[in-house]
């Protein structure tokens, strides 16, 4: 028992706790607004469905373009300084929402905001890997994700509750602004002793090396992980459709006016439960087994969501998608870290997050366009088909390639 407690103390060290809390504030401020932004654009600016899709997809597309470079920066410069800069800019952009009084200005602020958020998630997740003991890394990465799962459980419900009782979007923007400030303060308090990372560039600068390392595609995208990236892109596509159009679909199709917060709460509870259950197998290195369970459960959830248009199907899908994604994400993150070298951790993190952003951006964009020209039913059938394709890619491509490319560490 004492030995078990000692191990847990090494895992839950002060720096790891601060990194987790910073991640919590990042996603709390994001998801406080995300489910309500389509309503905000529609009610405040009279935006059409297609316009909403274009405006909201810009955020993830900029995050997509930023993350490969942020992975390079995290692997090349002091990680804490990179993280603080990203969080500072992220904080300032929340203030921009309060000043955006036209659809065009809001679209510009929202689109550019994707940059610092995307970079901050790469820097913070790489920091988490650094402060974890190597023997507990798989498990620690799994627990790390609980911070954004908790945020995604609390934030939509809190945001919708505030809006239902105040109908004041600006109050929500102020709250998100304050949460971002708390996250910035938390990251400043991290006691990170590595002034320079383990990358070749940083090492050369510290020791006075003779050469600047060659810049290649591998510095921005982990090419060995393209198959994992493709799979994650499919997952992101499905989440982009679901998370951004759930509230409008529920209202128009099922007559659900106040159930969106409950849906996200149930989904997030499923995420948390599955992460806690799956962490034992992660600790034992059973990454592909964890991922397989997650992909199958999540696929069932997305299919049920659209194939069973009822209250039972609606909330059952939340349970299955939550349980599935809670297995998928830590397994895939550990898988891509397992095929990366020590000085490629930032690049590995940016690769999987970039793939998620690409899929999510396409999901938001195509989901809005398909709904505009056909219906939301068509958008969600497209989502279900995409996840079925993801299941096939994982079973027939990803698992075998991963086993062949694992790096011994």
XYZ file of C-alpha atoms in Angstrom:
409
model
C 0.000 0.000 0.000
C 2.772 2.399 0.888
C 4.557 1.599 -2.352
C 1.374 2.274 -4.319
C 0.963 5.628 -2.570
C 4.560 6.503 -3.353
C 4.039 5.795 -7.035
C 0.928 7.952 -7.105
C 2.788 10.800 -5.410
C 5.398 10.720 -8.161
C 2.681 10.830 -10.809
C 0.617 13.597 -9.231
C 3.459 16.032 -8.686
C 2.883 19.774 -8.320
C 3.965 20.640 -11.872
C 1.750 17.950 -13.397
C -1.219 19.268 -11.399
C -0.585 22.822 -12.628
C -0.283 21.663 -16.231
C -3.561 19.778 -15.888
C -5.283 22.801 -14.373
C -4.005 25.005 -17.197
C -5.432 22.536 -19.693
C -8.723 22.577 -17.789
C -8.993 26.364 -18.094
C -8.103 26.239 -21.794
C -10.999 23.928 -22.591
C -13.394 25.418 -20.041
C -13.144 28.831 -21.697
C -13.516 27.232 -25.145
C -16.515 24.981 -24.454
C -18.306 27.631 -22.432
C -18.909 29.385 -25.762
C -18.780 26.672 -28.449
C -22.337 25.226 -28.226
C -23.864 28.708 -28.140
C -21.917 30.433 -30.908
C -24.256 29.214 -33.701
C -27.178 30.704 -31.755
C -25.205 33.903 -31.101
C -24.409 34.361 -34.791
C -27.973 33.570 -35.789
C -29.722 35.741 -33.196
C -27.284 38.666 -33.070
C -26.232 38.975 -36.718
C -28.931 36.982 -38.534
C -26.299 34.673 -40.041
C -27.443 31.815 -42.314
C -26.524 28.180 -41.679
C -23.829 28.262 -44.343
C -22.373 31.512 -42.963
C -22.313 30.038 -39.462
C -20.382 27.060 -40.787
C -17.869 29.311 -42.544
C -17.336 31.549 -39.506
C -16.930 28.711 -37.030
C -14.729 26.577 -39.273
C -12.203 29.422 -39.561
C -11.184 28.907 -35.922
C -10.185 25.301 -36.410
C -8.590 25.942 -39.797
C -6.227 28.544 -38.297
C -5.483 26.193 -35.402
C -4.748 23.594 -38.050
C -2.234 25.841 -39.802
C -0.643 26.950 -36.527
C -0.114 23.630 -34.792
C 2.642 22.228 -37.051
C 4.697 25.372 -36.435
C 3.898 25.317 -32.720
C 5.216 21.756 -32.523
C 8.450 22.958 -34.128
C 8.660 25.894 -31.685
C 7.993 23.680 -28.656
C 10.754 21.277 -29.705
C 13.176 24.124 -30.459
C 12.752 26.768 -27.735
C 12.129 26.860 -23.952
C 8.730 25.274 -23.573
C 7.476 27.334 -20.659
C 8.184 30.608 -22.482
C 6.413 29.334 -25.593
C 3.448 28.226 -23.470
C 3.168 31.562 -21.636
C 3.233 33.512 -24.895
C 0.514 31.339 -26.414
C -1.706 31.625 -23.332
C -1.255 35.398 -23.184
C -2.396 35.821 -26.792
C -5.251 33.359 -26.204
C -6.370 35.492 -23.225
C -6.314 38.684 -25.280
C -8.475 37.202 -28.026
C -11.268 36.462 -25.558
C -11.324 40.193 -24.969
C -11.741 40.614 -28.720
C -15.176 38.986 -28.614
C -16.364 41.783 -26.355
C -15.267 44.378 -28.899
C -16.560 42.662 -32.067
C -19.799 44.467 -32.915
C -20.223 43.271 -36.505
C -20.347 39.854 -38.135
C -17.180 40.557 -40.123
C -15.193 41.685 -37.082
C -16.432 38.737 -35.028
C -15.469 36.355 -37.837
C -11.952 37.842 -37.936
C -11.482 37.586 -34.157
C -12.905 34.068 -33.972
C -10.812 32.854 -36.899
C -7.520 34.265 -35.628
C -8.228 32.986 -32.110
C -7.640 29.448 -33.369
C -3.914 30.182 -33.638
C -2.989 30.799 -29.982
C -5.408 28.155 -28.740
C -3.958 25.515 -31.046
C -0.394 26.422 -30.124
C -1.201 26.463 -26.400
C -2.654 22.956 -26.459
C 0.489 21.624 -28.166
C 2.824 23.406 -25.734
C 0.846 22.384 -22.655
C 0.438 18.714 -23.605
C 4.155 18.486 -24.383
C 4.910 20.076 -21.017
C 2.749 17.389 -19.387
C 4.840 14.650 -21.005
C 8.039 16.301 -19.760
C 6.945 16.532 -16.117
C 5.697 12.929 -16.008
C 7.970 10.085 -14.851
C 8.697 7.896 -17.881
C 7.382 4.756 -16.155
C 3.957 6.393 -15.701
C 3.747 8.262 -19.018
C 1.011 6.182 -20.675
C -1.165 6.417 -17.588
C -0.321 10.068 -17.001
C -1.343 11.045 -20.521
C -4.628 9.255 -19.946
C -5.271 11.186 -16.740
C -4.167 14.429 -18.406
C -7.120 14.186 -20.745
C -9.479 14.121 -17.774
C -8.855 17.843 -17.366
C -10.412 18.716 -20.722
C -13.088 16.031 -20.217
C -14.124 17.723 -16.969
C -14.113 21.062 -18.749
C -16.272 19.709 -21.569
C -18.684 18.300 -18.961
C -19.012 21.507 -16.989
C -18.642 24.250 -19.581
C -21.546 23.586 -22.025
C -23.982 23.005 -19.179
C -22.749 26.124 -17.383
C -22.817 28.246 -20.537
C -26.324 27.152 -21.517
C -27.559 27.633 -17.929
C -26.180 31.185 -17.850
C -27.667 31.991 -21.246
C -31.081 30.508 -20.420
C -31.252 32.662 -17.289
C -29.731 35.893 -18.609
C -29.886 35.783 -22.438
C -26.648 37.758 -22.229
C -23.875 36.554 -24.514
C -21.534 39.301 -23.333
C -21.630 37.918 -19.799
C -20.428 34.600 -21.213
C -17.597 36.354 -23.056
C -16.511 38.077 -19.821
C -16.518 34.780 -17.909
C -14.421 33.086 -20.623
C -12.056 36.066 -20.525
C -11.594 35.629 -16.749
C -11.052 31.865 -16.993
C -8.349 32.405 -19.612
C -6.601 34.822 -17.242
C -6.611 32.198 -14.469
C -5.062 29.662 -16.844
C -2.300 32.099 -17.741
C -1.503 32.638 -14.049
C -1.471 28.883 -13.407
C 1.056 28.246 -16.176
C 3.295 31.036 -14.869
C 3.526 29.144 -11.553
C 4.848 25.948 -13.165
C 8.366 25.261 -11.878
C 9.908 24.047 -15.135
C 13.668 23.719 -14.767
C 14.536 22.820 -18.377
C 15.446 26.156 -19.868
C 16.068 24.499 -23.224
C 14.364 21.428 -24.680
C 16.068 18.276 -25.864
C 15.751 19.087 -29.536
C 18.806 19.352 -31.764
C 18.307 23.053 -32.357
C 18.073 23.907 -28.675
C 21.032 21.714 -27.781
C 23.187 23.328 -30.434
C 22.323 26.809 -29.204
C 23.142 25.916 -25.611
C 26.461 24.215 -26.361
C 27.581 26.448 -29.191
C 27.094 23.843 -31.931
C 28.521 24.597 -35.343
C 25.421 23.992 -37.451
C 21.776 24.913 -37.551
C 19.788 21.704 -38.118
C 18.155 21.143 -41.476
C 14.498 22.165 -41.555
C 12.414 19.393 -43.075
C 8.821 18.177 -43.129
C 9.532 15.949 -40.110
C 10.140 19.077 -38.026
C 6.484 20.117 -38.553
C 4.633 16.842 -39.121
C 5.571 13.381 -37.854
C 5.492 11.615 -41.219
C 5.789 8.193 -39.575
C 2.399 8.880 -38.002
C 0.441 9.724 -41.155
C -1.842 6.688 -40.743
C -2.691 7.672 -37.160
C -3.236 11.247 -38.321
C -5.660 10.124 -41.047
C -7.702 8.143 -38.548
C -7.842 11.038 -36.080
C -8.924 13.325 -38.929
C -12.050 11.184 -39.383
C -12.775 11.366 -35.650
C -12.377 15.142 -35.657
C -14.728 15.453 -38.650
C -17.496 13.643 -36.780
C -16.977 15.688 -33.620
C -17.030 18.928 -35.620
C -20.478 18.113 -37.013
C -21.895 16.884 -33.704
C -20.577 19.541 -31.323
C -21.441 22.554 -33.468
C -24.881 21.575 -34.790
C -26.238 19.517 -31.910
C -28.193 22.387 -30.316
C -29.862 23.505 -33.547
C -30.621 19.914 -34.650
C -32.080 19.004 -31.262
C -34.314 22.047 -31.316
C -35.535 21.661 -34.899
C -35.762 17.858 -35.148
C -36.566 16.641 -31.639
C -37.995 19.756 -30.019
C -35.260 19.722 -27.363
C -34.739 23.275 -26.170
C -32.769 22.739 -22.962
C -31.226 19.286 -23.360
C -27.948 20.228 -25.033
C -26.177 20.851 -21.749
C -27.431 17.513 -20.417
C -26.203 15.767 -23.587
C -22.686 17.134 -23.164
C -22.755 16.307 -19.455
C -23.667 12.669 -20.129
C -21.079 12.466 -22.906
C -18.394 13.894 -20.654
C -19.255 11.534 -17.800
C -18.772 8.708 -20.294
C -15.404 10.187 -21.266
C -14.282 10.365 -17.650
C -15.491 6.861 -16.758
C -13.840 5.279 -19.794
C -10.544 7.049 -19.125
C -10.524 5.776 -15.542
C -11.391 2.241 -16.661
C -8.942 2.280 -19.566
C -5.964 3.617 -17.628
C -5.085 0.180 -16.277
C -4.697 -1.214 -19.791
C -2.740 1.892 -20.801
C -0.371 1.286 -17.894
C 0.087 -2.259 -19.202
C 0.817 -0.972 -22.701
C -2.390 -2.307 -24.298
C -2.812 0.677 -26.571
C -4.399 -0.951 -29.615
C -6.865 -2.884 -27.455
C -7.959 0.338 -25.769
C -8.299 2.080 -29.127
C -10.311 -0.778 -30.653
C -12.894 -0.688 -27.871
C -13.165 3.075 -28.226
C -13.578 3.150 -32.002
C -16.298 0.469 -31.949
C -18.287 2.143 -29.146
C -17.992 5.584 -30.681
C -19.093 4.325 -34.111
C -22.208 2.793 -32.549
C -22.943 6.099 -30.824
C -22.727 8.207 -33.979
C -24.895 5.766 -35.953
C -27.539 5.585 -33.204
C -27.655 9.392 -32.971
C -29.060 9.775 -36.481
C -30.625 6.323 -37.047
C -32.745 6.499 -33.885
C -34.186 10.058 -33.795
C -35.776 9.977 -30.352
C -34.976 11.038 -26.814
C -33.699 7.525 -26.048
C -31.441 7.454 -29.107
C -30.304 11.018 -28.447
C -29.025 10.344 -24.930
C -27.870 6.771 -25.645
C -25.571 8.177 -28.315
C -24.069 10.536 -25.721
C -23.203 7.587 -23.475
C -21.616 5.557 -26.287
C -19.699 8.447 -27.862
C -18.407 9.483 -24.446
C -17.271 5.969 -23.547
C -15.734 5.525 -26.987
C -13.845 8.805 -27.200
C -12.554 8.334 -23.657
C -10.741 5.232 -24.893
C -9.757 6.617 -28.301
C -7.942 9.817 -27.420
C -5.427 8.651 -24.757
C -4.743 5.494 -26.777
C -4.022 7.411 -29.985
C -1.953 10.060 -28.215
C 0.167 7.388 -26.570
C 0.462 5.554 -29.884
C 1.866 8.565 -31.721
C 4.224 9.353 -28.821
C 5.372 5.713 -28.980
C 6.490 6.062 -32.608
C 8.255 9.402 -31.972
C 11.760 10.012 -30.670
C 12.282 11.959 -27.432
C 13.074 15.194 -29.278
C 9.950 14.821 -31.456
C 7.320 14.933 -28.727
C 6.135 18.415 -29.601
C 5.912 17.470 -33.266
C 4.042 14.262 -32.397
C 1.528 16.179 -30.290
C 1.057 18.827 -32.963
C 0.557 16.115 -35.602
C -2.341 14.441 -33.828
C -3.904 17.763 -32.799
C -3.492 19.176 -36.314
C -5.244 16.131 -37.737
C -8.095 16.599 -35.276
C -8.361 20.264 -36.240
C -8.385 19.469 -39.953
C -11.165 16.955 -39.505
C -13.126 19.195 -37.164
C -12.826 22.190 -39.492
C -14.029 20.143 -42.446
C -16.861 18.779 -40.318
C -18.035 22.249 -39.335
C -17.728 23.586 -42.880
C -19.330 20.649 -44.697
C -21.895 20.120 -41.949
C -23.174 23.675 -42.365
C -23.120 23.509 -46.165
C -24.946 20.166 -46.345
C -27.545 21.417 -43.849
C -28.058 24.578 -45.920
C -28.637 22.735 -49.205
C -30.236 19.551 -47.870
C -30.963 19.186 -44.145
C -29.359 18.568 -40.767
C -30.418 14.937 -41.172
C -28.129 14.713 -44.208
C -25.272 16.298 -42.246
C -25.539 13.760 -39.446
C -25.848 10.798 -41.832
C -22.626 12.055 -43.419
C -21.097 12.112 -39.926
C -22.139 8.515 -39.199
C -20.730 7.313 -42.533
C -17.434 9.047 -41.810
C -17.076 7.219 -38.501
C -17.824 3.883 -40.137
C -14.994 4.652 -42.559
C -12.759 5.508 -39.583
C -13.507 2.105 -38.080
C -12.384 0.432 -41.309
C -9.187 2.486 -41.534
C -8.289 1.615 -37.956
C -8.936 -2.115 -38.259
C -7.217 -2.657 -41.605
C -4.412 -0.052 -41.608
C -3.618 1.618 -38.312
C -3.191 -1.311 -35.944
C -0.696 -3.191 -38.073
C 1.367 -0.133 -38.982
C 1.626 0.961 -35.354
C 2.999 -2.381 -34.184
C 5.702 -2.209 -36.868
C 6.794 1.362 -36.096
C 6.935 1.494 -32.286
C 10.177 3.045 -31.037
C 12.020 1.338 -28.171
C 12.605 3.909 -25.375
